[in-house]
Amino acid sequence: MQALIERIGRSVGGVVGTLFQAGRDAVDLCLKTIIPFMAFVTFVIGLILETGVGDLIANGIKGFASSLGGLMIVCIICAIPILSPLLGPGAVIAQIVGVLVGTEIGRGNIDVSMALPALFAINPQVGCDFVPVGLALGEAEPETVEVGVPAVLTSRMITGPISVVVGYLFALGL
Amino acid sequence: MDALVAGAEAFIQVFRTAADVFVGFTTGIIPIVVVFLTAVNAVVKFIGEERVEGFAKWASQEGWMYVPVRYTLLAFVAVFMLTNPVCYTFGTFLPEKNKPAFYDAAVSFVHPITGIFPHANGGELFVWLGIAAGVEMVAPDMVTALAVRYLLAGLVVILIRGIVTDIIFSMMWKSRQGGAA
C-alpha cells in the first residue's frame, strides 16, 4: 500500500515538475529573448510610423518588394556567397527587414499578396553564418565541413530565387 | 516657443506610438507564446529523447526513397522537437555525404515553422512576426492562412534545398578528390 502511494506520489511529482520546468523555460525565453527584441522592434516601428524616415524607407523598399522581379533581386543579393554569411548572424538583418516590409504592408504601400514571397526573399542567407558549427553539431568530418560550407553557400544562389517563386505560388488565391 | 512645443510633441509621439505597438504585441503575442511554449516544452520532454532518436535513425537511411523523408519529415521533427540550434545534431545519424544537405534543409526551416510553432525558434520570431504584424493591420483574418502557407511552402523549399545541396556537394566532393589524386 505504501509502495503504491509512493509510486503515485513520485510520478505525479515528476509530471508536475516537468510542466513547471517547461513553464520556467518558456517564461525565461520570453523575458530574455523575445521581449528585448520586441522592445527594439516596436521602437523601429514607432520611428517608421511617426517620422519621415518611414517614407524614405518606403520609397526604397516599395520598388523592390512590390513586384516578384524586385524580390528576386533582393534575394539574389542576399544569397551572394560573400554577403550571406555576413547577413546571417542571429537572423537580425532578416528580422529588421521583415519588420520594415511588414510595416509597409500595414500602411498599404505593399500588397498583402507579396507577404509570402517576401518572407523567402529576405531570408536566403538563413544559417549561412552557421554552416561549420551546424555541421559540427551533426558530427561531420572536417573534410565534409570544408566542402560542405561552399556547397551550401553556392546552393543558396540557386534555391534562394526558387524559394521566392515557391512563396509566390503558395500565396496565390490567398 | 510654439515650434519647440511642436517639436517636443512630435518627438514624444514616436515613443507613444512605439509604446502602443509594444502593448499590442505584449497582449497579443506574449500570452499565447508563453502558454504554447510551456505546452510544447512539456510534450517534448514527455515523448523523450530516445523515441525521437529512434525515429531519426529510421529516417536517416540511405537510398533515394528516403530523400523526401530526410529533407522534410526529419528536418521538421528535428526543428520541432529539438528546436534551433540543437536540431542540427540530427545530422549525426545521417551518412557523411548527406550532412550538408540536411543542415541546409533544417536551418532553412527554422523560420517557416515559427508562424505556427513559435517555440521552435523563439529568439528569431520577428522574421515572421514583422511581416505578420503588417498583414494583421490590413487583413487580420488572413494571418493564420498565411502562417499555414508559410509552413507548407517552407517544406517544399527545404526539400528543394536538400536535393540541390546534395547534388552540389557531391560535385564539389568529386572534383576535390580528382584534384587531390
Short mmCIF file of C-alpha atoms in Angstrom, two decimals:
data_model
loop_
_atom_site.label_atom_id
_atom_site.label_comp_id
_atom_site.label_asym_id
_atom_site.label_seq_id
_atom_site.Cartn_x
_atom_site.Cartn_y
_atom_site.Cartn_z
CA MET A 1 0.00 0.00 0.00
CA GLN A 2 2.69 2.38 1.00
CA ALA A 3 4.70 1.46 -2.05
CA LEU A 4 1.73 2.27 -4.25
CA ILE A 5 1.23 5.68 -2.67
CA GLU A 6 4.91 6.33 -3.01
CA ARG A 7 4.85 5.46 -6.67
CA ILE A 8 1.83 7.65 -7.39
CA GLY A 9 3.39 10.47 -5.48
CA ARG A 10 6.61 10.17 -7.36
CA SER A 11 5.05 10.06 -10.83
CA VAL A 12 2.72 12.97 -10.08
CA GLY A 13 5.70 14.86 -8.78
CA GLY A 14 7.56 14.02 -11.96
CA VAL A 15 4.75 15.26 -14.21
CA VAL A 16 4.25 18.47 -12.25
CA GLY A 17 7.98 19.02 -12.15
CA THR A 18 8.25 18.62 -15.91
CA LEU A 19 5.36 21.01 -16.53
CA PHE A 20 6.79 23.54 -14.12
CA GLN A 21 10.20 23.35 -15.75
CA ALA A 22 8.55 23.73 -19.17
CA GLY A 23 6.81 26.88 -17.96
CA ARG A 24 10.01 28.21 -16.49
CA ASP A 25 11.85 27.66 -19.79
CA ALA A 26 9.03 29.37 -21.67
CA VAL A 27 8.99 32.46 -19.46
CA ASP A 28 12.78 32.55 -19.49
CA LEU A 29 12.85 32.66 -23.27
CA CYS A 30 10.19 35.38 -23.31
CA LEU A 31 11.96 37.60 -20.81
CA LYS A 32 15.48 37.13 -22.08
CA THR A 33 14.98 36.99 -25.83
CA ILE A 34 11.51 37.77 -27.13
CA ILE A 35 10.64 40.87 -25.09
CA PRO A 36 14.02 42.60 -25.55
CA PHE A 37 13.80 42.11 -29.28
CA MET A 38 10.19 43.22 -29.22
CA ALA A 39 11.16 46.45 -27.46
CA PHE A 40 13.72 47.16 -30.16
CA VAL A 41 11.33 46.25 -32.95
CA THR A 42 8.48 48.38 -31.63
CA PHE A 43 10.83 51.35 -31.38
CA VAL A 44 11.74 50.91 -35.04
CA ILE A 45 8.05 50.66 -35.93
CA GLY A 46 7.28 53.83 -33.96
CA LEU A 47 10.07 55.63 -35.78
CA ILE A 48 8.79 54.50 -39.17
CA LEU A 49 5.17 55.37 -38.47
CA GLU A 50 5.76 58.80 -36.94
CA THR A 51 8.70 60.32 -38.79
CA GLY A 52 9.71 60.97 -42.36
CA VAL A 53 12.13 58.06 -42.15
CA GLY A 54 9.22 55.82 -42.96
CA ASP A 55 8.55 57.48 -46.29
CA LEU A 56 12.19 57.31 -47.27
CA ILE A 57 12.38 53.61 -46.46
CA ALA A 58 9.03 53.05 -48.08
CA ASN A 59 10.22 54.51 -51.35
CA GLY A 60 13.33 52.39 -51.20
CA ILE A 61 11.60 49.17 -50.29
CA LYS A 62 8.49 49.63 -52.37
CA GLY A 63 10.30 49.38 -55.67
CA PHE A 64 11.78 46.04 -54.65
CA ALA A 65 9.08 44.49 -52.50
CA SER A 66 6.01 45.18 -54.60
CA SER A 67 6.97 43.01 -57.56
CA LEU A 68 8.22 39.48 -57.97
CA GLY A 69 11.21 40.68 -60.01
CA GLY A 70 12.24 43.13 -57.30
CA LEU A 71 12.04 40.45 -54.64
CA MET A 72 14.20 38.22 -56.83
CA ILE A 73 16.87 40.92 -56.98
CA VAL A 74 16.81 41.33 -53.18
CA CYS A 75 17.03 37.58 -52.78
CA ILE A 76 19.93 37.14 -55.21
CA ILE A 77 21.88 39.93 -53.49
CA CYS A 78 21.32 38.40 -50.04
CA ALA A 79 22.41 34.99 -51.34
CA ILE A 80 25.80 36.10 -52.74
CA PRO A 81 28.23 33.73 -51.02
CA ILE A 82 30.39 36.57 -49.69
CA LEU A 83 27.46 38.51 -48.28
CA SER A 84 25.29 35.69 -47.00
CA PRO A 85 27.50 34.70 -44.04
CA LEU A 86 27.68 38.37 -43.04
CA LEU A 87 23.92 38.85 -43.22
CA GLY A 88 23.14 35.63 -41.37
CA PRO A 89 24.00 36.02 -37.67
CA GLY A 90 21.02 35.79 -35.35
CA ALA A 91 18.74 36.49 -38.30
CA VAL A 92 18.95 40.11 -37.14
CA ILE A 93 19.00 41.53 -40.67
CA ALA A 94 16.13 39.31 -41.79
CA GLN A 95 14.11 40.34 -38.74
CA ILE A 96 14.68 44.05 -39.26
CA VAL A 97 13.86 43.85 -42.96
CA GLY A 98 10.85 41.73 -42.04
CA VAL A 99 9.61 44.49 -39.76
CA LEU A 100 10.26 47.16 -42.42
CA VAL A 101 8.40 45.24 -45.12
CA GLY A 102 5.65 44.31 -42.66
CA THR A 103 5.16 47.92 -41.65
CA GLU A 104 4.86 48.94 -45.30
CA ILE A 105 2.29 46.18 -45.85
CA GLY A 106 0.41 47.56 -42.85
CA ARG A 107 0.45 51.06 -44.33
CA GLY A 108 -0.91 49.73 -47.59
CA ASN A 109 2.19 50.53 -49.65
CA ILE A 110 2.89 46.91 -50.46
CA ASP A 111 0.23 44.42 -51.41
CA VAL A 112 -0.58 41.62 -48.96
CA SER A 113 -0.04 39.02 -51.68
CA MET A 114 3.68 39.89 -51.57
CA ALA A 115 3.97 38.86 -47.90
CA LEU A 116 4.78 35.21 -48.52
CA PRO A 117 7.33 35.63 -51.33
CA ALA A 118 8.88 38.46 -49.30
CA LEU A 119 9.33 36.12 -46.32
CA PHE A 120 11.57 33.98 -48.51
CA ALA A 121 13.19 36.84 -50.43
CA ILE A 122 14.57 38.50 -47.29
CA ASN A 123 15.97 35.26 -45.96
CA PRO A 124 18.07 33.23 -48.44
CA GLN A 125 21.03 33.80 -46.12
CA VAL A 126 19.45 31.89 -43.24
CA GLY A 127 22.10 29.90 -41.39
CA CYS A 128 24.89 30.78 -43.84
CA ASP A 129 26.99 32.08 -40.95
CA PHE A 130 26.45 28.89 -39.02
CA VAL A 131 27.33 26.13 -41.52
CA PRO A 132 30.58 24.95 -39.85
CA VAL A 133 29.00 24.92 -36.39
CA GLY A 134 25.82 23.27 -37.63
CA LEU A 135 27.81 20.57 -39.40
CA ALA A 136 29.99 20.08 -36.33
CA LEU A 137 26.83 19.61 -34.25
CA GLY A 138 25.96 16.82 -36.69
CA GLU A 139 29.42 15.33 -36.08
CA ALA A 140 30.59 15.83 -39.65
CA GLU A 141 34.22 15.09 -40.58
CA PRO A 142 36.49 18.11 -41.15
CA GLU A 143 36.66 17.29 -44.90
CA THR A 144 32.88 17.31 -45.09
CA VAL A 145 32.81 20.73 -43.46
CA GLU A 146 35.46 22.00 -45.85
CA VAL A 147 33.42 21.06 -48.90
CA GLY A 148 30.05 21.45 -47.23
CA VAL A 149 30.38 25.17 -46.48
CA PRO A 150 30.87 26.31 -50.11
CA ALA A 151 28.31 23.71 -51.23
CA VAL A 152 25.59 25.21 -49.02
CA LEU A 153 26.53 28.79 -49.93
CA THR A 154 26.54 28.00 -53.65
CA SER A 155 23.29 26.10 -53.39
CA ARG A 156 21.60 29.18 -51.92
CA MET A 157 22.29 31.11 -55.12
CA ILE A 158 20.03 28.62 -56.89
CA THR A 159 17.49 27.76 -54.20
CA GLY A 160 17.06 31.36 -52.99
CA PRO A 161 15.23 32.60 -56.11
CA ILE A 162 13.38 29.25 -56.33
CA SER A 163 12.11 29.78 -52.79
CA VAL A 164 10.71 33.19 -53.77
CA VAL A 165 8.82 31.58 -56.65
CA VAL A 166 7.54 28.83 -54.35
CA GLY A 167 6.37 31.50 -51.91
CA TYR A 168 4.68 33.38 -54.74
CA LEU A 169 2.88 30.25 -55.93
CA PHE A 170 1.76 29.34 -52.41
CA ALA A 171 0.39 32.87 -51.94
CA LEU A 172 -1.90 32.56 -54.96
CA GLY A 173 -5.55 32.56 -54.02
CA LEU A 174 -4.88 33.82 -50.51
CA MET B 1 8.13 78.68 -28.48
CA ASP B 2 5.33 77.07 -30.39
CA ALA B 3 7.81 75.42 -32.70
CA LEU B 4 9.64 73.99 -29.70
CA VAL B 5 6.43 72.56 -28.29
CA ALA B 6 5.50 71.11 -31.66
CA GLY B 7 8.96 69.55 -31.93
CA ALA B 8 8.70 68.03 -28.47
CA GLU B 9 5.23 66.80 -29.30
CA ALA B 10 6.45 65.12 -32.48
CA PHE B 11 9.41 63.64 -30.60
CA ILE B 12 7.34 62.10 -27.84
CA GLN B 13 4.77 60.90 -30.36
CA VAL B 14 7.34 58.45 -31.76
CA PHE B 15 7.57 56.79 -28.37
CA ARG B 16 3.82 56.92 -27.73
CA THR B 17 3.21 55.10 -30.99
CA ALA B 18 6.03 52.66 -30.26
CA ALA B 19 4.56 52.05 -26.80
CA ASP B 20 1.12 51.40 -28.29
CA VAL B 21 2.60 48.85 -30.66
CA PHE B 22 4.55 47.35 -27.76
CA VAL B 23 1.39 46.95 -25.69
CA GLY B 24 -0.32 45.42 -28.70
CA PHE B 25 2.49 42.89 -29.10
CA THR B 26 2.62 42.19 -25.38
CA THR B 27 -1.07 41.40 -25.05
CA GLY B 28 -1.39 39.83 -28.48
CA ILE B 29 1.76 37.75 -28.79
CA ILE B 30 3.35 37.10 -25.40
CA PRO B 31 0.47 35.25 -23.65
CA ILE B 32 -0.06 32.78 -26.47
CA VAL B 33 3.67 32.25 -26.92
CA VAL B 34 4.20 31.56 -23.21
CA VAL B 35 1.33 29.09 -22.96
CA PHE B 36 2.29 27.44 -26.21
CA LEU B 37 5.97 27.20 -25.31
CA THR B 38 5.07 25.61 -21.99
CA ALA B 39 2.82 23.02 -23.59
CA VAL B 40 5.25 22.06 -26.32
CA ASN B 41 8.24 22.01 -23.97
CA ALA B 42 6.32 19.58 -21.77
CA VAL B 43 5.24 17.40 -24.70
CA VAL B 44 8.81 17.24 -25.98
CA LYS B 45 10.04 16.16 -22.55
CA PHE B 46 7.30 13.53 -22.15
CA ILE B 47 7.97 11.99 -25.56
CA GLY B 48 11.60 11.76 -24.59
CA GLU B 49 14.85 11.79 -26.47
CA GLU B 50 15.14 8.03 -27.07
CA ARG B 51 11.94 7.82 -29.06
CA VAL B 52 12.89 10.82 -31.19
CA GLU B 53 16.31 9.33 -31.80
CA GLY B 54 14.75 6.04 -32.84
CA PHE B 55 12.73 7.90 -35.43
CA ALA B 56 15.79 9.81 -36.59
CA LYS B 57 17.67 6.57 -37.17
CA TRP B 58 14.84 5.22 -39.28
CA ALA B 59 14.56 8.42 -41.32
CA SER B 60 18.30 8.69 -41.90
CA GLN B 61 18.72 5.57 -44.04
CA GLU B 62 20.42 5.73 -47.40
CA GLY B 63 18.51 5.47 -50.64
CA TRP B 64 16.64 7.80 -52.90
CA MET B 65 13.24 6.89 -51.50
CA TYR B 66 14.30 8.38 -48.19
CA VAL B 67 15.15 11.73 -49.76
CA PRO B 68 11.72 13.32 -49.08
CA VAL B 69 11.68 11.78 -45.60
CA ARG B 70 15.14 13.09 -44.85
CA TYR B 71 14.72 16.63 -46.05
CA THR B 72 11.14 17.28 -44.99
CA LEU B 73 9.96 14.95 -42.22
CA LEU B 74 13.30 14.52 -40.45
CA ALA B 75 14.07 18.22 -40.70
CA PHE B 76 10.58 19.07 -39.42
CA VAL B 77 10.82 16.70 -36.47
CA ALA B 78 14.36 17.90 -35.66
CA VAL B 79 13.36 21.56 -35.63
CA PHE B 80 10.05 20.90 -33.85
CA MET B 81 11.38 18.63 -31.12
CA LEU B 82 14.93 19.88 -30.58
CA THR B 83 14.48 23.50 -31.74
CA ASN B 84 17.19 25.83 -33.05
CA PRO B 85 20.17 25.24 -32.69
CA VAL B 86 20.10 21.73 -31.18
CA CYS B 87 18.17 20.38 -34.19
CA TYR B 88 21.34 20.15 -36.29
CA THR B 89 22.64 17.35 -34.06
CA PHE B 90 20.32 15.03 -36.00
CA GLY B 91 22.95 15.18 -38.74
CA THR B 92 24.80 12.65 -36.58
CA PHE B 93 22.53 9.86 -37.78
CA LEU B 94 22.98 10.65 -41.47
CA PRO B 95 25.60 9.33 -43.91
CA GLU B 96 28.50 11.76 -44.16
CA LYS B 97 27.64 12.84 -47.71
CA ASN B 98 24.13 13.97 -46.74
CA LYS B 99 25.08 16.08 -43.74
CA PRO B 100 25.49 19.44 -45.53
CA ALA B 101 22.17 19.00 -47.32
CA PHE B 102 20.41 18.10 -44.10
CA TYR B 103 21.87 21.13 -42.36
CA ASP B 104 20.69 23.29 -45.24
CA ALA B 105 17.18 21.84 -45.04
CA ALA B 106 16.93 22.08 -41.25
CA VAL B 107 18.29 25.61 -40.99
CA SER B 108 16.00 26.81 -43.76
CA PHE B 109 13.03 25.59 -41.78
CA VAL B 110 13.69 27.45 -38.53
CA HIS B 111 11.69 30.49 -39.69
CA PRO B 112 8.81 28.98 -41.71
CA ILE B 113 7.94 26.87 -38.67
CA THR B 114 7.61 29.87 -36.34
CA GLY B 115 4.31 31.04 -37.85
CA ILE B 116 2.52 28.13 -36.20
CA PHE B 117 5.08 26.70 -33.77
CA PRO B 118 6.91 29.68 -32.25
CA HIS B 119 8.65 27.50 -29.64
CA ALA B 120 10.98 26.10 -32.30
CA ASN B 121 12.91 29.34 -32.70
CA GLY B 122 11.76 31.78 -30.03
CA GLY B 123 14.77 34.03 -30.47
CA GLU B 124 14.10 34.83 -34.12
CA LEU B 125 10.34 35.29 -34.22
CA PHE B 126 10.34 38.65 -35.95
CA VAL B 127 11.15 37.41 -39.42
CA TRP B 128 7.61 36.06 -39.36
CA LEU B 129 6.07 38.42 -36.79
CA GLY B 130 7.39 41.54 -38.52
CA ILE B 131 5.58 40.67 -41.72
CA ALA B 132 2.59 39.16 -39.90
CA ALA B 133 2.10 42.33 -37.85
CA GLY B 134 1.72 44.30 -41.09
CA VAL B 135 -0.70 41.79 -42.56
CA GLU B 136 -2.64 41.89 -39.28
CA MET B 137 -3.24 45.62 -39.81
CA VAL B 138 -4.74 45.33 -43.29
CA ALA B 139 -6.19 41.81 -43.32
CA PRO B 140 -6.44 40.32 -39.82
CA ASP B 141 -8.33 37.22 -40.98
CA MET B 142 -5.51 36.27 -43.34
CA VAL B 143 -2.74 35.83 -40.78
CA THR B 144 -3.42 32.20 -39.87
CA ALA B 145 -3.85 31.21 -43.51
CA LEU B 146 -0.56 32.91 -44.26
CA ALA B 147 1.15 31.05 -41.39
CA VAL B 148 -0.08 27.70 -42.72
CA ARG B 149 1.07 28.53 -46.23
CA TYR B 150 4.44 29.73 -44.94
CA LEU B 151 4.90 26.37 -43.23
CA LEU B 152 3.87 24.35 -46.30
CA ALA B 153 5.93 26.46 -48.68
CA GLY B 154 8.81 26.05 -46.23
CA LEU B 155 8.56 22.26 -46.51
CA VAL B 156 8.69 22.47 -50.31
CA VAL B 157 11.64 24.85 -50.16
CA ILE B 158 13.67 22.69 -47.76
CA LEU B 159 13.10 19.63 -49.94
CA ILE B 160 14.44 21.57 -52.94
CA ARG B 161 17.36 22.89 -50.87
CA GLY B 162 18.19 19.40 -49.64
CA ILE B 163 18.23 17.95 -53.15
CA VAL B 164 20.17 20.82 -54.74
CA THR B 165 22.75 20.95 -51.95
CA ASP B 166 23.20 17.17 -52.18
CA ILE B 167 23.98 17.47 -55.90
CA ILE B 168 26.33 20.43 -55.49
CA PHE B 169 28.11 18.79 -52.57
CA SER B 170 28.73 15.55 -54.47
CA MET B 171 30.00 17.52 -57.49
CA MET B 172 32.40 19.56 -55.34
CA TRP B 173 33.45 16.44 -53.45
CA LYS B 174 34.32 14.59 -56.67
CA SER B 175 36.27 17.47 -58.21
CA ARG B 176 38.20 17.81 -54.96
CA GLN B 177 39.06 14.10 -54.87
CA GLY B 178 40.04 14.32 -58.55
CA GLY B 179 42.31 17.29 -57.87
CA ALA B 180 43.99 15.56 -54.94
CA ALA B 181 44.75 12.39 -56.91
#
